[in-house]
PDB file of C-alpha atoms in Angstrom:
ATOM      1  CA  ASP A   1       5.703 -17.486  -3.139  1.00 54.00           C
ATOM      2  CA  ALA A   2       2.717 -15.532  -1.442  1.00 63.00           C
ATOM      3  CA  GLY A   3       0.805 -14.681  -4.859  1.00 91.00           C
ATOM      4  CA  ILE A   4       3.978 -13.061  -6.601  1.00 95.00           C
ATOM      5  CA  THR A   5       5.333 -13.863 -10.023  1.00 96.00           C
ATOM      6  CA  GLN A   6       7.907 -12.583 -11.987  1.00 98.00           C
ATOM      7  CA  SER A   7       8.639 -12.436 -15.808  1.00 97.00           C
ATOM      8  CA  PRO A   8      10.677 -13.408 -17.316  1.00 97.00           C
ATOM      9  CA  ARG A   9      12.303 -15.729 -15.046  1.00 97.00           C
ATOM     10  CA  HIS A  10      15.465 -15.612 -17.354  1.00 97.00           C
ATOM     11  CA  LYS A  11      16.907 -13.116 -19.639  1.00 97.00           C
ATOM     12  CA  VAL A  12      19.955 -12.604 -21.646  1.00 98.00           C
ATOM     13  CA  THR A  13      20.055  -9.180 -23.563  1.00 97.00           C
ATOM     14  CA  GLU A  14      22.802  -7.183 -25.070  1.00 97.00           C
ATOM     15  CA  THR A  15      24.273  -3.996 -23.757  1.00 97.00           C
ATOM     16  CA  GLY A  16      22.346  -1.026 -24.917  1.00 97.00           C
ATOM     17  CA  THR A  17      19.068  -2.483 -25.408  1.00 96.00           C
ATOM     18  CA  PRO A  18      16.043  -1.714 -23.141  1.00 96.00           C
ATOM     19  CA  VAL A  19      14.632  -4.353 -20.708  1.00 97.00           C
ATOM     20  CA  THR A  20      11.275  -4.581 -18.667  1.00 98.00           C
ATOM     21  CA  LEU A  21      10.907  -6.813 -15.832  1.00 98.00           C
ATOM     22  CA  ARG A  22       7.286  -7.596 -14.430  1.00 98.00           C
ATOM     23  CA  CYS A  23       6.155  -8.106 -11.144  1.00 98.00           C
ATOM     24  CA  HIS A  24       2.487  -9.306 -10.499  1.00 98.00           C
ATOM     25  CA  GLN A  25       0.802  -9.893  -7.169  1.00 96.00           C
ATOM     26  CA  THR A  26      -2.475 -11.460  -6.373  1.00 95.00           C
ATOM     27  CA  GLU A  27      -2.443 -10.237  -2.739  1.00 90.00           C
ATOM     28  CA  ASN A  28      -3.459  -6.773  -3.065  1.00 90.00           C
ATOM     29  CA  HIS A  29      -0.760  -5.305  -0.969  1.00 90.00           C
ATOM     30  CA  ARG A  30      -0.070  -1.782  -0.998  1.00 89.00           C
ATOM     31  CA  TYR A  31       3.689  -1.705  -1.089  1.00 90.00           C
ATOM     32  CA  MET A  32       5.784  -3.296  -3.989  1.00 93.00           C
ATOM     33  CA  TYR A  33       9.611  -3.425  -4.013  1.00 93.00           C
ATOM     34  CA  TRP A  34      12.359  -4.163  -6.546  1.00 96.00           C
ATOM     35  CA  TYR A  35      15.737  -5.485  -5.626  1.00 96.00           C
ATOM     36  CA  ARG A  36      18.920  -6.661  -7.027  1.00 97.00           C
ATOM     37  CA  GLN A  37      20.976  -9.237  -5.381  1.00 97.00           C
ATOM     38  CA  ASP A  38      24.606  -9.657  -6.317  1.00 94.00           C
ATOM     39  CA  PRO A  39      27.648 -11.745  -4.557  1.00 88.00           C
ATOM     40  CA  GLY A  40      29.296  -9.655  -1.923  1.00 83.00           C
ATOM     41  CA  HIS A  41      26.443  -6.915  -1.738  1.00 86.00           C
ATOM     42  CA  GLY A  42      23.460  -8.710  -0.771  1.00 86.00           C
ATOM     43  CA  LEU A  43      19.912  -7.382  -1.720  1.00 92.00           C
ATOM     44  CA  ARG A  44      19.947  -3.610  -2.403  1.00 93.00           C
ATOM     45  CA  LEU A  45      16.820  -1.757  -2.964  1.00 92.00           C
ATOM     46  CA  ILE A  46      16.014  -0.146  -6.550  1.00 95.00           C
ATOM     47  CA  HIS A  47      12.689   1.331  -6.472  1.00 95.00           C
ATOM     48  CA  TYR A  48       9.678   0.950  -4.486  1.00 92.00           C
ATOM     49  CA  SER A  49       6.020   1.828  -4.860  1.00 93.00           C
ATOM     50  CA  TYR A  50       3.438   2.726  -2.052  1.00 88.00           C
ATOM     51  CA  GLY A  51       0.532   2.850  -4.256  1.00 90.00           C
ATOM     52  CA  VAL A  52      -0.598   3.137  -7.592  1.00 92.00           C
ATOM     53  CA  LYS A  53       1.483   5.911  -9.437  1.00 91.00           C
ATOM     54  CA  ASP A  54       3.402   6.402  -6.300  1.00 93.00           C
ATOM     55  CA  THR A  55       7.049   5.325  -6.465  1.00 94.00           C
ATOM     56  CA  ASP A  56      10.331   6.295  -4.881  1.00 91.00           C
ATOM     57  CA  LYS A  57      13.953   5.736  -5.375  1.00 92.00           C
ATOM     58  CA  GLY A  58      15.869   3.231  -3.584  1.00 90.00           C
ATOM     59  CA  GLU A  59      19.511   2.733  -2.837  1.00 87.00           C
ATOM     60  CA  VAL A  60      20.654   1.868  -6.379  1.00 93.00           C
ATOM     61  CA  SER A  61      18.176   3.561  -8.693  1.00 94.00           C
ATOM     62  CA  ASP A  62      20.552   4.861 -11.279  1.00 96.00           C
ATOM     63  CA  GLY A  63      19.814   3.312 -14.592  1.00 96.00           C
ATOM     64  CA  TYR A  64      16.412   2.119 -13.719  1.00 97.00           C
ATOM     65  CA  SER A  65      12.906   3.178 -13.686  1.00 97.00           C
ATOM     66  CA  VAL A  66       9.614   1.704 -12.708  1.00 97.00           C
ATOM     67  CA  SER A  67       5.971   2.175 -13.152  1.00 97.00           C
ATOM     68  CA  ARG A  68       2.883   1.163 -11.483  1.00 97.00           C
ATOM     69  CA  SER A  69      -0.281   1.783 -13.183  1.00 95.00           C
ATOM     70  CA  LYS A  70      -2.435  -1.099 -11.345  1.00 95.00           C
ATOM     71  CA  THR A  71      -2.260  -2.331  -7.779  1.00 94.00           C
ATOM     72  CA  GLU A  72      -1.151  -5.724  -8.910  1.00 96.00           C
ATOM     73  CA  ASP A  73       1.669  -4.833 -11.255  1.00 97.00           C
ATOM     74  CA  PHE A  74       4.901  -3.204 -10.955  1.00 97.00           C
ATOM     75  CA  LEU A  75       7.378  -2.772 -13.892  1.00 98.00           C
ATOM     76  CA  LEU A  76      10.863  -2.311 -13.553  1.00 98.00           C
ATOM     77  CA  THR A  77      12.736  -0.904 -16.736  1.00 98.00           C
ATOM     78  CA  LEU A  78      16.362  -0.740 -17.608  1.00 97.00           C
ATOM     79  CA  GLU A  79      16.261   2.075 -20.281  1.00 93.00           C
ATOM     80  CA  SER A  80      19.697   0.990 -21.623  1.00 96.00           C
ATOM     81  CA  ALA A  81      21.086  -2.219 -20.009  1.00 97.00           C
ATOM     82  CA  THR A  82      24.769  -2.055 -19.005  1.00 97.00           C
ATOM     83  CA  SER A  83      26.842  -5.152 -18.073  1.00 97.00           C
ATOM     84  CA  SER A  84      27.002  -3.904 -14.489  1.00 96.00           C
ATOM     85  CA  GLN A  85      23.210  -4.722 -14.380  1.00 98.00           C
ATOM     86  CA  THR A  86      23.974  -8.465 -14.577  1.00 97.00           C
ATOM     87  CA  SER A  87      22.077  -9.718 -11.653  1.00 97.00           C
ATOM     88  CA  VAL A  88      19.395 -11.491  -9.894  1.00 98.00           C
ATOM     89  CA  TYR A  89      16.197  -9.252  -9.636  1.00 98.00           C
ATOM     90  CA  PHE A  90      13.657  -9.966  -6.807  1.00 97.00           C
ATOM     91  CA  CYS A  91      10.151  -8.380  -6.499  1.00 96.00           C
ATOM     92  CA  ALA A  92       8.740  -8.180  -3.084  1.00 94.00           C
ATOM     93  CA  ILE A  93       5.424  -7.025  -1.817  1.00 92.00           C
ATOM     94  CA  GLY A  94       4.195  -6.064   1.824  1.00 85.00           C
ATOM     95  CA  SER A  95       1.879  -4.305   3.878  1.00 73.00           C
ATOM     96  CA  SER A  96       3.000  -1.482   6.096  1.00 64.00           C
ATOM     97  CA  SER A  97       2.459  -0.530   9.816  1.00 50.00           C
ATOM     98  CA  ALA A  98       4.051   3.049   9.415  1.00 45.00           C
ATOM     99  CA  GLY A  99       6.058   5.179   7.337  1.00 46.00           C
ATOM    100  CA  LYS A 100       7.570   3.850   4.097  1.00 50.00           C
ATOM    101  CA  GLY A 101       8.700   0.523   5.649  1.00 51.00           C
ATOM    102  CA  THR A 102       6.616  -2.626   5.904  1.00 57.00           C
ATOM    103  CA  ASP A 103       6.618  -5.176   8.648  1.00 69.00           C
ATOM    104  CA  THR A 104       6.978  -8.158   6.317  1.00 81.00           C
ATOM    105  CA  GLN A 105       8.159  -8.586   2.870  1.00 87.00           C
ATOM    106  CA  TYR A 106       7.133 -11.383   0.634  1.00 90.00           C
ATOM    107  CA  PHE A 107       9.306 -12.184  -2.262  1.00 94.00           C
ATOM    108  CA  GLY A 108       8.986 -13.471  -5.868  1.00 96.00           C
ATOM    109  CA  PRO A 109      11.068 -16.223  -7.448  1.00 96.00           C
ATOM    110  CA  GLY A 110      13.450 -13.752  -8.921  1.00 97.00           C
ATOM    111  CA  THR A 111      14.492 -13.092 -12.482  1.00 98.00           C
ATOM    112  CA  ARG A 112      18.075 -13.874 -13.455  1.00 97.00           C
ATOM    113  CA  LEU A 113      19.387 -11.111 -15.949  1.00 98.00           C
ATOM    114  CA  THR A 114      22.540 -11.350 -18.075  1.00 97.00           C
ATOM    115  CA  VAL A 115      23.548  -8.393 -20.244  1.00 97.00           C
ATOM    116  CA  LEU A 116      26.272  -9.330 -22.500  1.00 96.00           C
TER     117      LEU A 116
ATOM    118  CA  SER B   1      28.637   5.262   8.148  1.00 68.00           C
ATOM    119  CA  GLN B   2      25.639   3.111   8.445  1.00 71.00           C
ATOM    120  CA  LYS B   3      26.407  -0.741   8.432  1.00 83.00           C
ATOM    121  CA  ILE B   4      24.364  -3.955   8.939  1.00 91.00           C
ATOM    122  CA  GLU B   5      26.940  -6.935   9.310  1.00 93.00           C
ATOM    123  CA  GLN B   6      26.535 -10.687   9.476  1.00 94.00           C
ATOM    124  CA  ASN B   7      28.982 -13.341   9.853  1.00 83.00           C
ATOM    125  CA  SER B   8      30.672 -13.294   6.392  1.00 76.00           C
ATOM    126  CA  GLU B   9      32.011 -16.890   6.666  1.00 83.00           C
ATOM    127  CA  ALA B  10      29.660 -19.841   6.416  1.00 92.00           C
ATOM    128  CA  LEU B  11      28.845 -21.527   9.597  1.00 94.00           C
ATOM    129  CA  ASN B  12      29.039 -25.361  10.062  1.00 96.00           C
ATOM    130  CA  ILE B  13      26.950 -27.010  12.783  1.00 96.00           C
ATOM    131  CA  GLN B  14      26.469 -30.590  13.650  1.00 97.00           C
ATOM    132  CA  GLU B  15      23.049 -31.817  13.422  1.00 97.00           C
ATOM    133  CA  GLY B  16      21.212 -31.542  16.782  1.00 97.00           C
ATOM    134  CA  LYS B  17      23.142 -28.642  18.090  1.00 97.00           C
ATOM    135  CA  THR B  18      22.129 -25.219  18.279  1.00 97.00           C
ATOM    136  CA  ALA B  19      23.038 -22.782  15.483  1.00 97.00           C
ATOM    137  CA  THR B  20      23.438 -19.063  16.462  1.00 97.00           C
ATOM    138  CA  LEU B  21      23.906 -16.480  13.936  1.00 97.00           C
ATOM    139  CA  THR B  22      24.654 -12.828  14.562  1.00 96.00           C
ATOM    140  CA  CYS B  23      23.476  -9.391  12.975  1.00 96.00           C
ATOM    141  CA  ASN B  24      25.156  -6.420  14.150  1.00 96.00           C
ATOM    142  CA  TYR B  25      24.577  -3.001  13.130  1.00 94.00           C
ATOM    143  CA  THR B  26      25.820   0.657  13.622  1.00 90.00           C
ATOM    144  CA  ASN B  27      24.367   4.211  13.177  1.00 86.00           C
ATOM    145  CA  TYR B  28      20.801   2.842  12.914  1.00 85.00           C
ATOM    146  CA  SER B  29      17.800   2.885  15.382  1.00 84.00           C
ATOM    147  CA  PRO B  30      15.350   0.548  13.858  1.00 85.00           C
ATOM    148  CA  ALA B  31      12.029   0.167  15.140  1.00 82.00           C
ATOM    149  CA  TYR B  32      12.157  -3.564  14.422  1.00 87.00           C
ATOM    150  CA  LEU B  33      14.402  -6.213  12.976  1.00 90.00           C
ATOM    151  CA  GLN B  34      13.605  -9.262  10.833  1.00 92.00           C
ATOM    152  CA  TRP B  35      15.193 -12.542   9.894  1.00 96.00           C
ATOM    153  CA  TYR B  36      14.495 -14.217   6.539  1.00 96.00           C
ATOM    154  CA  ARG B  37      15.685 -17.532   4.982  1.00 97.00           C
ATOM    155  CA  GLN B  38      17.043 -17.909   1.504  1.00 97.00           C
ATOM    156  CA  ASP B  39      17.651 -21.295  -0.478  1.00 96.00           C
ATOM    157  CA  PRO B  40      19.908 -21.209  -3.652  1.00 94.00           C
ATOM    158  CA  GLY B  41      17.956 -20.123  -6.651  1.00 92.00           C
ATOM    159  CA  ARG B  42      15.018 -18.884  -4.608  1.00 95.00           C
ATOM    160  CA  GLY B  43      13.588 -15.695  -2.914  1.00 95.00           C
ATOM    161  CA  PRO B  44      13.993 -14.731   0.662  1.00 95.00           C
ATOM    162  CA  VAL B  45      11.229 -16.140   2.834  1.00 95.00           C
ATOM    163  CA  PHE B  46      10.219 -14.139   5.908  1.00 92.00           C
ATOM    164  CA  LEU B  47      10.740 -16.111   9.445  1.00 95.00           C
ATOM    165  CA  LEU B  48      10.444 -13.703  12.220  1.00 93.00           C
ATOM    166  CA  LEU B  49      10.089 -10.164  13.174  1.00 90.00           C
ATOM    167  CA  ILE B  50      11.021  -8.338  16.773  1.00 92.00           C
ATOM    168  CA  ARG B  51      10.349  -4.914  17.649  1.00 89.00           C
ATOM    169  CA  GLU B  52      12.531  -2.696  19.587  1.00 87.00           C
ATOM    170  CA  ASN B  53      10.539  -3.137  22.775  1.00 89.00           C
ATOM    171  CA  GLU B  54      11.013  -6.836  22.642  1.00 90.00           C
ATOM    172  CA  LYS B  55      13.705  -8.819  24.035  1.00 88.00           C
ATOM    173  CA  GLU B  56      13.135 -12.179  22.386  1.00 95.00           C
ATOM    174  CA  LYS B  57      10.635 -13.758  20.195  1.00 94.00           C
ATOM    175  CA  ARG B  58      10.289 -17.699  19.422  1.00 96.00           C
ATOM    176  CA  LYS B  59       8.685 -19.658  16.713  1.00 94.00           C
ATOM    177  CA  GLU B  60       8.910 -23.313  17.096  1.00 96.00           C
ATOM    178  CA  ARG B  61      12.557 -24.116  16.803  1.00 97.00           C
ATOM    179  CA  LEU B  62      13.532 -20.496  16.109  1.00 97.00           C
ATOM    180  CA  LYS B  63      14.431 -17.865  18.749  1.00 98.00           C
ATOM    181  CA  VAL B  64      15.442 -14.407  18.200  1.00 97.00           C
ATOM    182  CA  THR B  65      16.786 -11.858  20.501  1.00 97.00           C
ATOM    183  CA  PHE B  66      17.181  -7.994  20.020  1.00 94.00           C
ATOM    184  CA  ASP B  67      19.496  -5.678  22.101  1.00 93.00           C
ATOM    185  CA  THR B  68      19.351  -2.235  21.150  1.00 90.00           C
ATOM    186  CA  THR B  69      21.884  -1.201  23.602  1.00 92.00           C
ATOM    187  CA  LEU B  70      24.399  -3.433  21.852  1.00 93.00           C
ATOM    188  CA  LYS B  71      22.810  -2.848  18.609  1.00 93.00           C
ATOM    189  CA  GLN B  72      22.899  -6.834  18.129  1.00 94.00           C
ATOM    190  CA  SER B  73      20.349  -9.334  17.073  1.00 95.00           C
ATOM    191  CA  LEU B  74      21.042 -13.212  17.568  1.00 97.00           C
ATOM    192  CA  PHE B  75      19.060 -15.973  15.836  1.00 97.00           C
ATOM    193  CA  HIS B  76      19.063 -19.494  17.237  1.00 98.00           C
ATOM    194  CA  ILE B  77      18.100 -22.579  15.623  1.00 98.00           C
ATOM    195  CA  THR B  78      17.824 -25.332  18.136  1.00 97.00           C
ATOM    196  CA  ALA B  79      17.894 -28.987  17.605  1.00 97.00           C
ATOM    197  CA  SER B  80      19.106 -28.113  13.921  1.00 97.00           C
ATOM    198  CA  GLN B  81      18.591 -30.362  10.975  1.00 97.00           C
ATOM    199  CA  PRO B  82      20.413 -30.696   7.746  1.00 96.00           C
ATOM    200  CA  ALA B  83      17.023 -29.025   6.183  1.00 97.00           C
ATOM    201  CA  ASP B  84      17.885 -25.912   8.225  1.00 98.00           C
ATOM    202  CA  SER B  85      20.873 -25.377   5.753  1.00 98.00           C
ATOM    203  CA  ALA B  86      20.522 -22.271   3.801  1.00 97.00           C
ATOM    204  CA  THR B  87      21.396 -18.438   3.915  1.00 96.00           C
ATOM    205  CA  TYR B  88      19.866 -16.490   6.593  1.00 97.00           C
ATOM    206  CA  LEU B  89      19.401 -12.599   6.147  1.00 96.00           C
ATOM    207  CA  CYS B  90      18.718  -9.926   8.792  1.00 95.00           C
ATOM    208  CA  ALA B  91      17.020  -6.906   7.862  1.00 92.00           C
ATOM    209  CA  LEU B  92      16.201  -3.795   9.871  1.00 88.00           C
ATOM    210  CA  GLU B  93      13.852  -1.021   9.175  1.00 80.00           C
ATOM    211  CA  ASP B  94      15.355   2.392   8.600  1.00 75.00           C
ATOM    212  CA  ASP B  95      12.892   4.332   6.756  1.00 73.00           C
ATOM    213  CA  LYS B  96      13.232   1.598   4.198  1.00 74.00           C
ATOM    214  CA  ILE B  97      14.093  -2.105   4.792  1.00 80.00           C
ATOM    215  CA  ILE B  98      17.966  -2.539   4.733  1.00 87.00           C
ATOM    216  CA  PHE B  99      19.254  -6.302   4.328  1.00 91.00           C
ATOM    217  CA  GLY B 100      22.369  -7.724   5.677  1.00 93.00           C
ATOM    218  CA  LYS B 101      24.534  -9.843   3.110  1.00 93.00           C
ATOM    219  CA  GLY B 102      23.719 -12.887   4.747  1.00 95.00           C
ATOM    220  CA  THR B 103      25.227 -15.968   6.540  1.00 96.00           C
ATOM    221  CA  ARG B 104      25.390 -19.330   4.969  1.00 96.00           C
ATOM    222  CA  LEU B 105      24.583 -22.265   7.343  1.00 97.00           C
ATOM    223  CA  HIS B 106      25.316 -25.660   6.920  1.00 97.00           C
ATOM    224  CA  ILE B 107      23.897 -28.416   9.161  1.00 97.00           C
ATOM    225  CA  LEU B 108      26.272 -31.373   9.015  1.00 95.00           C
ATOM    226  CA  PRO B 109      24.520 -34.839   9.463  1.00 91.00           C
TER     227      PRO B 109
END
């Protein structure tokens, strides 16, 4: 998985609790991304980072926040988890040739989150 | 509205035949398009990238075409094998990367 780890790999939590997912890379890539994947919706971008302390919103950012204090770590926080946030969350990394995009993304193994 | 569409139905192909998957898009003008493979319970894995000025790209048994007039990319797997069974995602660059929902491919022995 191209030097990307995600933790935890599985989590069950209750509605209203805060949850933080961690993505760690050893590739020194500038760009990091958080996606969620749901049946019928495919992969949807939540937030992304284009450098330390530089982040921006994706398609489905409501209810999520992110932080990147070091190149290697990108945290996704659900401030108050809801059942609609039950999903599989993927972190990805990439380098960029231009703009905010990236030529290729390398994905982590995913975190399966269940909000009861 | 902007859309990226892949065959929603699963595709069943006999082993040894060529599998062809389609990715259509509307209201985008991507500089490039990518294909990824995803196995159950795992993250997507990058396969090929094709740029807008390239008509075709090959990698071993894989071939991708990109027609910016038709707004379509075709992904071919020649001499298909059961191990090629997976979900294949197309993704295009439009400021950010946008993924299609994927097509499940089953290669039947």
